[in-house]
Coordinates of N, CA and C in Angstrom, one line a residue:
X1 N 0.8 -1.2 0.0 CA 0.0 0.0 0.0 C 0.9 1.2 0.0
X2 N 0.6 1.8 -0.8 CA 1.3 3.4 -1.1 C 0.2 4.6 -0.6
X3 N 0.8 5.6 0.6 CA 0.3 6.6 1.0 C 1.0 7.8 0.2
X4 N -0.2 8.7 -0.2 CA -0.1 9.6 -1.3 C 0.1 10.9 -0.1
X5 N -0.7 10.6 0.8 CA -0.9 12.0 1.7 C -1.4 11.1 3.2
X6 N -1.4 11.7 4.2 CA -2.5 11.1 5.6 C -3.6 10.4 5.2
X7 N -4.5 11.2 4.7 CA -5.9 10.8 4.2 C -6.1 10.0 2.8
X8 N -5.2 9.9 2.0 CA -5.2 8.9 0.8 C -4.0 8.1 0.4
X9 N -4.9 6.9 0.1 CA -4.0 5.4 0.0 C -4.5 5.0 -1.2
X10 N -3.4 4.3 -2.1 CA -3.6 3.8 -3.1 C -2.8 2.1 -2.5
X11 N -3.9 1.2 -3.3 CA -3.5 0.2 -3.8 C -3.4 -0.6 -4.9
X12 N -2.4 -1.2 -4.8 CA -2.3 -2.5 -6.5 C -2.0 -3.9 -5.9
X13 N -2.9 -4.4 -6.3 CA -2.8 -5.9 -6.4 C -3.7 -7.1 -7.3
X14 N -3.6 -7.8 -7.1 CA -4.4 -8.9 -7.7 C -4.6 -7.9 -9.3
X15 N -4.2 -7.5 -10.1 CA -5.1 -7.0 -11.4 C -6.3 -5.7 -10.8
X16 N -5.7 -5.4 -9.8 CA -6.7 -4.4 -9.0 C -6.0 -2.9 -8.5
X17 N -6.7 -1.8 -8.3 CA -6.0 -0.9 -8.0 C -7.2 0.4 -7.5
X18 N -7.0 0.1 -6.0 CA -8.0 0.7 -4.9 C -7.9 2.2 -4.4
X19 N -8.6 3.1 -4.3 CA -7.5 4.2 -4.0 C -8.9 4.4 -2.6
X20 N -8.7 4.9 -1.3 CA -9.4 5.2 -0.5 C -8.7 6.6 -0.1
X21 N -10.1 7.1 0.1 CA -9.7 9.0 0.8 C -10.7 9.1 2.0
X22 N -9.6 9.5 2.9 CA -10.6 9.5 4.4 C -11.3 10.7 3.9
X23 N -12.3 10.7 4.8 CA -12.8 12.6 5.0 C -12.7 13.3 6.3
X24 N -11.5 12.9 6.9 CA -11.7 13.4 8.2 C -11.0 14.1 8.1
X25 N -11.1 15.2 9.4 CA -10.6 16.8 9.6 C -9.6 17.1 10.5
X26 N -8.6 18.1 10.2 CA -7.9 18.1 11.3 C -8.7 18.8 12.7
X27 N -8.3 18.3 14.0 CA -8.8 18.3 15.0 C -9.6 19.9 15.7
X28 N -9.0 20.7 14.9 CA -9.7 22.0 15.2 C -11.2 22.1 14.1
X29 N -10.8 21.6 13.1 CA -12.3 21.7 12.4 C -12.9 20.2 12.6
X30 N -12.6 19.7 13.1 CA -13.7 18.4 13.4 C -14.0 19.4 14.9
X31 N -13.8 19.8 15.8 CA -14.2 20.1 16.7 C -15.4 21.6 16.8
X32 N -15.3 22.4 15.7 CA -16.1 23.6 15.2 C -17.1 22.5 14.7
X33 N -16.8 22.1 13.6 CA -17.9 21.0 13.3 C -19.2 20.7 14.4
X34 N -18.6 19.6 15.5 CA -19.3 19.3 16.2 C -20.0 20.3 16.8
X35 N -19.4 21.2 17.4 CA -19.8 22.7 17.8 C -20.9 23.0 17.3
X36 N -21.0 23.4 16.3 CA -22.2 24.0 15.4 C -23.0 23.1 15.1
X37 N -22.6 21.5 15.2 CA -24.2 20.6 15.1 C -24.9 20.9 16.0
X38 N -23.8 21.2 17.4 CA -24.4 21.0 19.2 C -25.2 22.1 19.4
X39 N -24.8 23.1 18.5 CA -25.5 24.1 18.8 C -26.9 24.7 18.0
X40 N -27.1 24.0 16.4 CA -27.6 24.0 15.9 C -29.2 23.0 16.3
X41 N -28.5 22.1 17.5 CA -29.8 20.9 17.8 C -30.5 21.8 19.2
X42 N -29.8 22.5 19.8 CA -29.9 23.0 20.7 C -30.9 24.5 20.8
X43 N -30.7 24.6 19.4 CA -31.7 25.7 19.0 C -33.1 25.2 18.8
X44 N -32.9 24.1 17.8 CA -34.3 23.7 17.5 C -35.0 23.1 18.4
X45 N -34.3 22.4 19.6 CA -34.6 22.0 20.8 C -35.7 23.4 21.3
X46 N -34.6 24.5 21.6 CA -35.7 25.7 22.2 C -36.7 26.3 21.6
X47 N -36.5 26.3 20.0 CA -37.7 26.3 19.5 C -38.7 25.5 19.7
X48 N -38.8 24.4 19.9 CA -39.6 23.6 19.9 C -40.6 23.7 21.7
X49 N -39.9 23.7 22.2 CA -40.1 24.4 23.6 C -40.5 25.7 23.8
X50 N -40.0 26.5 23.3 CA -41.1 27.4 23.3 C -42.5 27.2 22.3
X51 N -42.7 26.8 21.2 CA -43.5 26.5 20.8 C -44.6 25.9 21.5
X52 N -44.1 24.9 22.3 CA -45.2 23.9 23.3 C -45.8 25.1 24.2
X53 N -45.1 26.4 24.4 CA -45.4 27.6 25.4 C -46.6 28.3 25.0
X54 N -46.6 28.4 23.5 CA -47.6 29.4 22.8 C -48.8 28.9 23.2
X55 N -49.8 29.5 23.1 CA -51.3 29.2 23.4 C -52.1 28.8 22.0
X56 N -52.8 27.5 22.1 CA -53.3 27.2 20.7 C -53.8 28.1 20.1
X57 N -53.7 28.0 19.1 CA -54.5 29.1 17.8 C -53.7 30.6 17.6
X58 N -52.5 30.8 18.3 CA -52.0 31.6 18.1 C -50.9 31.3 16.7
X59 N -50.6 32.3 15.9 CA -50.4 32.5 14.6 C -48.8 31.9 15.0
X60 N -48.4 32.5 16.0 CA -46.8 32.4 16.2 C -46.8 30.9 15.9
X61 N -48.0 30.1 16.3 CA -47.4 28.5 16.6 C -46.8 27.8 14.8
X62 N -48.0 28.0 14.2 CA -47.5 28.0 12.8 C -46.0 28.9 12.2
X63 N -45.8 29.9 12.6 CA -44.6 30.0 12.3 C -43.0 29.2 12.6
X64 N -43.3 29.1 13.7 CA -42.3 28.3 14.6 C -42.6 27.1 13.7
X65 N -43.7 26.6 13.2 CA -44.0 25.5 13.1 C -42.5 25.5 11.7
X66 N -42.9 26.6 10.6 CA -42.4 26.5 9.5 C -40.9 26.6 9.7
X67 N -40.7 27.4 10.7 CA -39.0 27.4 11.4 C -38.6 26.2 11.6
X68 N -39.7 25.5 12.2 CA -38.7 24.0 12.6 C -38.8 23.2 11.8
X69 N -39.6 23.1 10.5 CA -39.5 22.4 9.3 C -38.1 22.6 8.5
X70 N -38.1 24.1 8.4 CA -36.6 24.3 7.7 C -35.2 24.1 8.5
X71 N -35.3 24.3 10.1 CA -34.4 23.6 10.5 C -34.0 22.1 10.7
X72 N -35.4 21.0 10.7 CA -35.0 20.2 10.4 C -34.2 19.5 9.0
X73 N -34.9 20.3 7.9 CA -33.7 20.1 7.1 C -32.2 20.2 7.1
X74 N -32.2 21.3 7.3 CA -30.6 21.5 7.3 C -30.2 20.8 9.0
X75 N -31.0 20.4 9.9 CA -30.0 19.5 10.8 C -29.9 18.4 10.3
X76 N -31.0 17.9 9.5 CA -30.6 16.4 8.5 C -29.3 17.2 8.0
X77 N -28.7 18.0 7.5 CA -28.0 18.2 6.2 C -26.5 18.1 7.0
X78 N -26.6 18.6 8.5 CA -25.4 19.2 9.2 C -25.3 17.6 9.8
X79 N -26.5 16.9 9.9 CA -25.6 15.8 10.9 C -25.1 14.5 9.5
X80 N -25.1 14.5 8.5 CA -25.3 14.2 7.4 C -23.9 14.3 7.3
X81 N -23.3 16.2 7.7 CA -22.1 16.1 6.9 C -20.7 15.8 7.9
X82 N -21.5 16.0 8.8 CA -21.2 15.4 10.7 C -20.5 14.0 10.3
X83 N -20.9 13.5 10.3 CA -21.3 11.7 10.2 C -20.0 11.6 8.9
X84 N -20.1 12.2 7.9 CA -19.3 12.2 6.5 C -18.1 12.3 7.0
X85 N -17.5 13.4 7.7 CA -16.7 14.2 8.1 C -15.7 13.2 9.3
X86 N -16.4 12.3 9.6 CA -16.1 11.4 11.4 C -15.9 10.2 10.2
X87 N -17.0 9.4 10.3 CA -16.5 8.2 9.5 C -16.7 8.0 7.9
X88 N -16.5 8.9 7.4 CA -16.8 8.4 5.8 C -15.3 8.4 4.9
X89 N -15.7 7.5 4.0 CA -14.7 7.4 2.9 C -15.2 7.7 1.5
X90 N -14.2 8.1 0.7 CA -14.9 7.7 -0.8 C -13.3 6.9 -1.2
X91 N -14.0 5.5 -1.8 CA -13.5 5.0 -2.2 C -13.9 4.0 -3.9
X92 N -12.5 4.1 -4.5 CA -12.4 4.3 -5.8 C -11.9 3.0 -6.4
X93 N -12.4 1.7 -7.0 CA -11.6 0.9 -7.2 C -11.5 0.3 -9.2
X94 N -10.4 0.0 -9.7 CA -10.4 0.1 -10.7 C -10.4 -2.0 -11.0
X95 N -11.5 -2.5 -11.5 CA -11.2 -4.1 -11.8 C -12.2 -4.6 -12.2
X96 N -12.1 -5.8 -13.2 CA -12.8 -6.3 -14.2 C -13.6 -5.5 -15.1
X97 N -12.4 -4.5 -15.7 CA -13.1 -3.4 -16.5 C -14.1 -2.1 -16.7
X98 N -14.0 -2.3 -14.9 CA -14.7 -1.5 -14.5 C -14.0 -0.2 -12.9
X99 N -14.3 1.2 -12.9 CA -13.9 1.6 -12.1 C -15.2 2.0 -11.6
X100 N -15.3 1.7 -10.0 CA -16.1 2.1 -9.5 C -16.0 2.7 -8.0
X101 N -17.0 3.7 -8.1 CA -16.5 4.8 -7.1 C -17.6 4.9 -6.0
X102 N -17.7 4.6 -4.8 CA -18.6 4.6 -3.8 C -18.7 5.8 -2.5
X103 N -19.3 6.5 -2.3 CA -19.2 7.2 -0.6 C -20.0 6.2 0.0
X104 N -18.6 5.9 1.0 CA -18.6 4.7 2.2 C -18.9 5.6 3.2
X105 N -20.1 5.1 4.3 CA -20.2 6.0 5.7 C -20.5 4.7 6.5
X106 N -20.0 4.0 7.1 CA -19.6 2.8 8.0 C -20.2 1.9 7.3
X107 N -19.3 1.6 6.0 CA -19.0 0.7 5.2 C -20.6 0.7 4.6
X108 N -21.8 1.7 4.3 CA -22.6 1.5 3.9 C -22.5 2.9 2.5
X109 N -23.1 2.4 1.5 CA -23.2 3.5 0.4 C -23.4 2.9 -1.1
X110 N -23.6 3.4 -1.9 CA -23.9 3.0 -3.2 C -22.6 3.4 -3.9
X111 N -22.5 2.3 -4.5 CA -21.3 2.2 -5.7 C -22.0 2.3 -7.0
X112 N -21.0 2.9 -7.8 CA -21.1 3.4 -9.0 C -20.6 3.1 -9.8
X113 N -20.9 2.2 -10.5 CA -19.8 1.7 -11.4 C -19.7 2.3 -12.5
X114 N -18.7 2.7 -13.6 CA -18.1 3.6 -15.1 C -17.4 2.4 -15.6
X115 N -17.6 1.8 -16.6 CA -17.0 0.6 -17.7 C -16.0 1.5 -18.1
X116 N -14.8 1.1 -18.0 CA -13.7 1.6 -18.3 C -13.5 2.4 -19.7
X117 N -14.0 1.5 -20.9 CA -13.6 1.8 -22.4 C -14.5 3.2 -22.5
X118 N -15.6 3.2 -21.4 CA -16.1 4.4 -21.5 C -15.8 6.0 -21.1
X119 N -15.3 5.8 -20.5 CA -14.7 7.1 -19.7 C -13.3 7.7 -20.1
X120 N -13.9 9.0 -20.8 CA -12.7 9.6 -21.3 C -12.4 11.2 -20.6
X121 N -11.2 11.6 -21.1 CA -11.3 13.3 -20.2 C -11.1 13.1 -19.0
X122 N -10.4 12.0 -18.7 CA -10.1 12.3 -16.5 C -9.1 12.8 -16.6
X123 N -9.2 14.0 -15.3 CA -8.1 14.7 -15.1 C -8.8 15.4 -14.1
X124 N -7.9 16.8 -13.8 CA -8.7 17.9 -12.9 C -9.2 18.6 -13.5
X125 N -10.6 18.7 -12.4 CA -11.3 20.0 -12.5 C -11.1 21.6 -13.3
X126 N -11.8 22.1 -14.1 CA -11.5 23.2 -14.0 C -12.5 23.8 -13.1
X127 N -11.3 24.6 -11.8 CA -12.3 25.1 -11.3 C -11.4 26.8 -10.7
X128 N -12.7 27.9 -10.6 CA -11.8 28.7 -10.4 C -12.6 29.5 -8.8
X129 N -11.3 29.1 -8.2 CA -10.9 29.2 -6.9 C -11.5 30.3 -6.2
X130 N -11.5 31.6 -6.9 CA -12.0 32.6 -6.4 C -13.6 32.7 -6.3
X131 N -14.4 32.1 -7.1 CA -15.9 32.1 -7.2 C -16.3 31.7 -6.2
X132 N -17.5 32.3 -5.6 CA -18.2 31.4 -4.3 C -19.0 30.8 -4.6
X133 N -19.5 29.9 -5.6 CA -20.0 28.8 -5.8 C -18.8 27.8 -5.0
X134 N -17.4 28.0 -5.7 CA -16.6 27.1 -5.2 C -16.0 26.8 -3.9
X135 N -16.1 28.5 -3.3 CA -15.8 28.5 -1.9 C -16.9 27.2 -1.1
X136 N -18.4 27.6 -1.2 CA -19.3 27.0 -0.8 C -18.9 25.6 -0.8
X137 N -18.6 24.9 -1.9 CA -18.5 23.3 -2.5 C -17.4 22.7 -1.3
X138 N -16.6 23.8 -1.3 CA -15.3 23.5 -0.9 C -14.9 23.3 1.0
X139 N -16.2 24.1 1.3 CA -16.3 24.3 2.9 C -16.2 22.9 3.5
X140 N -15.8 22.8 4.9 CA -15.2 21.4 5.7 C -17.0 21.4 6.4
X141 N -18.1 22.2 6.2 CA -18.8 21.7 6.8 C -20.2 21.0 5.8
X142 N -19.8 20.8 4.8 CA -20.2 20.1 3.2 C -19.7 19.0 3.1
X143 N -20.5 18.2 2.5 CA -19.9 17.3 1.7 C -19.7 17.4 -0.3
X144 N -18.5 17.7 -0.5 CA -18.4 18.7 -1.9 C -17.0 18.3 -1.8
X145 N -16.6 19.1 -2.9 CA -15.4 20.0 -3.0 C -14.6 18.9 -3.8
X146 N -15.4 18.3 -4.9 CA -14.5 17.6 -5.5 C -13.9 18.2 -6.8
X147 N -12.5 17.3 -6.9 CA -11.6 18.1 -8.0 C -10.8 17.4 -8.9
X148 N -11.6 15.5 -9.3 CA -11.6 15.3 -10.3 C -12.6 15.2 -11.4
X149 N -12.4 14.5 -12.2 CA -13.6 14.2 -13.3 C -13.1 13.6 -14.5
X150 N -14.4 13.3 -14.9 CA -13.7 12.3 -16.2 C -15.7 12.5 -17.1
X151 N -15.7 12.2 -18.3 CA -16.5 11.9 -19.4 C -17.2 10.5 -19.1
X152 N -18.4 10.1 -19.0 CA -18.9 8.8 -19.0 C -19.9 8.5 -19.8
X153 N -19.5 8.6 -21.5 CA -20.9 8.2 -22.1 C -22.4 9.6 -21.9
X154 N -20.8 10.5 -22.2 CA -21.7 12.0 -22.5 C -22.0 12.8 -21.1
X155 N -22.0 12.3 -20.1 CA -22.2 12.1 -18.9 C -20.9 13.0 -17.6
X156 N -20.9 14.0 -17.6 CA -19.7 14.6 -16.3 C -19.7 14.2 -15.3
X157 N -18.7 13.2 -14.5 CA -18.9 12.6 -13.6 C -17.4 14.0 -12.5
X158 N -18.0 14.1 -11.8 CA -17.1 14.5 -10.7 C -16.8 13.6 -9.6
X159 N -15.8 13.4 -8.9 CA -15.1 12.9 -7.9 C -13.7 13.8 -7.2
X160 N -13.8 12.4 -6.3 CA -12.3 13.0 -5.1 C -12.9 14.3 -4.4
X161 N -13.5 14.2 -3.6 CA -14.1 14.7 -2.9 C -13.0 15.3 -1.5
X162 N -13.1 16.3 -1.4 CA -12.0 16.8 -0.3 C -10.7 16.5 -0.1
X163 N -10.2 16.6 -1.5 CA -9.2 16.6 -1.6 C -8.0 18.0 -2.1
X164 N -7.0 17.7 -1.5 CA -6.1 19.1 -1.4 C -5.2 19.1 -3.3
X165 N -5.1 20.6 -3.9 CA -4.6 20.1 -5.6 C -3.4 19.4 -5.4
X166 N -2.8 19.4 -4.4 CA -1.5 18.6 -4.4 C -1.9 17.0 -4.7
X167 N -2.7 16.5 -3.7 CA -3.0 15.2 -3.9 C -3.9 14.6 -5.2
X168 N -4.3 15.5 -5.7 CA -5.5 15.4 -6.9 C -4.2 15.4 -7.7
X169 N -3.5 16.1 -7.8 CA -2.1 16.0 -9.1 C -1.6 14.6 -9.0
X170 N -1.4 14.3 -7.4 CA -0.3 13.2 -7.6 C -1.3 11.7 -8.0
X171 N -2.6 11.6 -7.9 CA -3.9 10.4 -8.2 C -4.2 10.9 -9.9
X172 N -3.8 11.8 -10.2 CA -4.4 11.8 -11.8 C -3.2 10.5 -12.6
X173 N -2.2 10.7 -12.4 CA -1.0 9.9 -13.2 C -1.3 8.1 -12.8
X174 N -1.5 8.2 -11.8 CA -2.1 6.6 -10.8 C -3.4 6.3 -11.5
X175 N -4.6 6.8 -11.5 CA -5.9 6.3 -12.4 C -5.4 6.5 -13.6
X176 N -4.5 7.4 -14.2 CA -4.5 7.0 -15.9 C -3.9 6.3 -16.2
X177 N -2.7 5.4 -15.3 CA -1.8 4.3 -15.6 C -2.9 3.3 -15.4
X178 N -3.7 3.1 -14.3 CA -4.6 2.2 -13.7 C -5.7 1.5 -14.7
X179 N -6.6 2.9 -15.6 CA -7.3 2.7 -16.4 C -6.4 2.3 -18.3
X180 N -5.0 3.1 -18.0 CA -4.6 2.3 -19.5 C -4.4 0.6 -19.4
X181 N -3.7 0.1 -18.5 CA -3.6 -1.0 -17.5 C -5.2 -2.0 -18.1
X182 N -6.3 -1.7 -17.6 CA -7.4 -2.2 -17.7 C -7.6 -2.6 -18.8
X183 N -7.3 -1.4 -19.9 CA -8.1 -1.4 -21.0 C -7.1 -2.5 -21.6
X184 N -5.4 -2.3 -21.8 CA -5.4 -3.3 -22.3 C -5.3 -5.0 -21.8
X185 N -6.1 -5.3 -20.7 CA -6.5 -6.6 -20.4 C -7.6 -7.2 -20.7
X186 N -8.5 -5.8 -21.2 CA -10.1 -5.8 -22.2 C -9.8 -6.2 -23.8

């Protein structure tokens, strides 16, 4: 096993070639992280508590009501990226002609499979750094910020998800050796 960086490992073996990327944070943003979930549950907690305060038929209850609909989404969204952030992987494996790419969150997630002969154009992103679309993508409290890609049958697939350009440079030369490899065993 060849480590590229802390958080990403490539392997080769058997006719196979695996690449795993943790998504964990260094200890001051896993710790803001949790912070802002704690604090984000803690709000809707008192909304909801005060809500039980209001007197039926008052108008405020329906509001609250619609406040705690939209915060339950985004606490689904924050514990979501919580959870991603602590135990998730994306992991990438290239074999029997096929590369397929999964986000693992305690070994649960859907894999994707891209037939090899099909996928053309991998490489990096273009992406430009200064836009806040990309700031947004790119935040530790998301799940985003990927900065490969490749062509699948007309199809823009992005990957490598939180990863730093240093490490995205050094995995583009490793999947295009990986996938020429493949193709000529097809």
């Amino acid at each position: 096993m060849e480590y590229l960086s802390e958080r990403v490992s490539v392997s080769r073996a058997d006719g196979r070639t695996s690449v795993v990327i943790s998504a964990r944070l260094p200890k001051s943003k896993e710790a803001l992280l949790i912070t802002w979930a704690v604090a984000w549950s803690l709000c809707g907690a008192y909304v909801l508590y005060a809500r039980s305060a209001v007197p039926e038929g008052d108008p405020l209850r329906q509001y609250m009501l619609a406040f705690l609909a939209f915060w339950a989404y985004f606490a689904f969204k924050v514990g979501k990226a919580l959870l991603w952030r602590l135990k998730g992987f994306e992991l990438w494996r290239i074999k029997d002609g096929t590369l397929t790419i999964k986000d693992s969150l305690f070994g649960f997630g859907k894999a994707r499979p891209y037939f090899v002969d099909n996928i053309t154009h991998l490489g990096l992103l273009n992406i430009d750094e200064r836009s806040w679309k990309w700031q947004l993508n790119d935040s530790f409290w998301v799940i985003g910020g990927e900065r490969l890609g490749f062509e699948h049958m007309g199809r823009k697939v992005a990957f490598g998800k939180g990863l730093s350009p240093e490490e995205a440079r050094k995995l583009v030369p490793v999947l295009k050796a990986a996938l020429a490899q493949e193709r000529k065993k097809g």
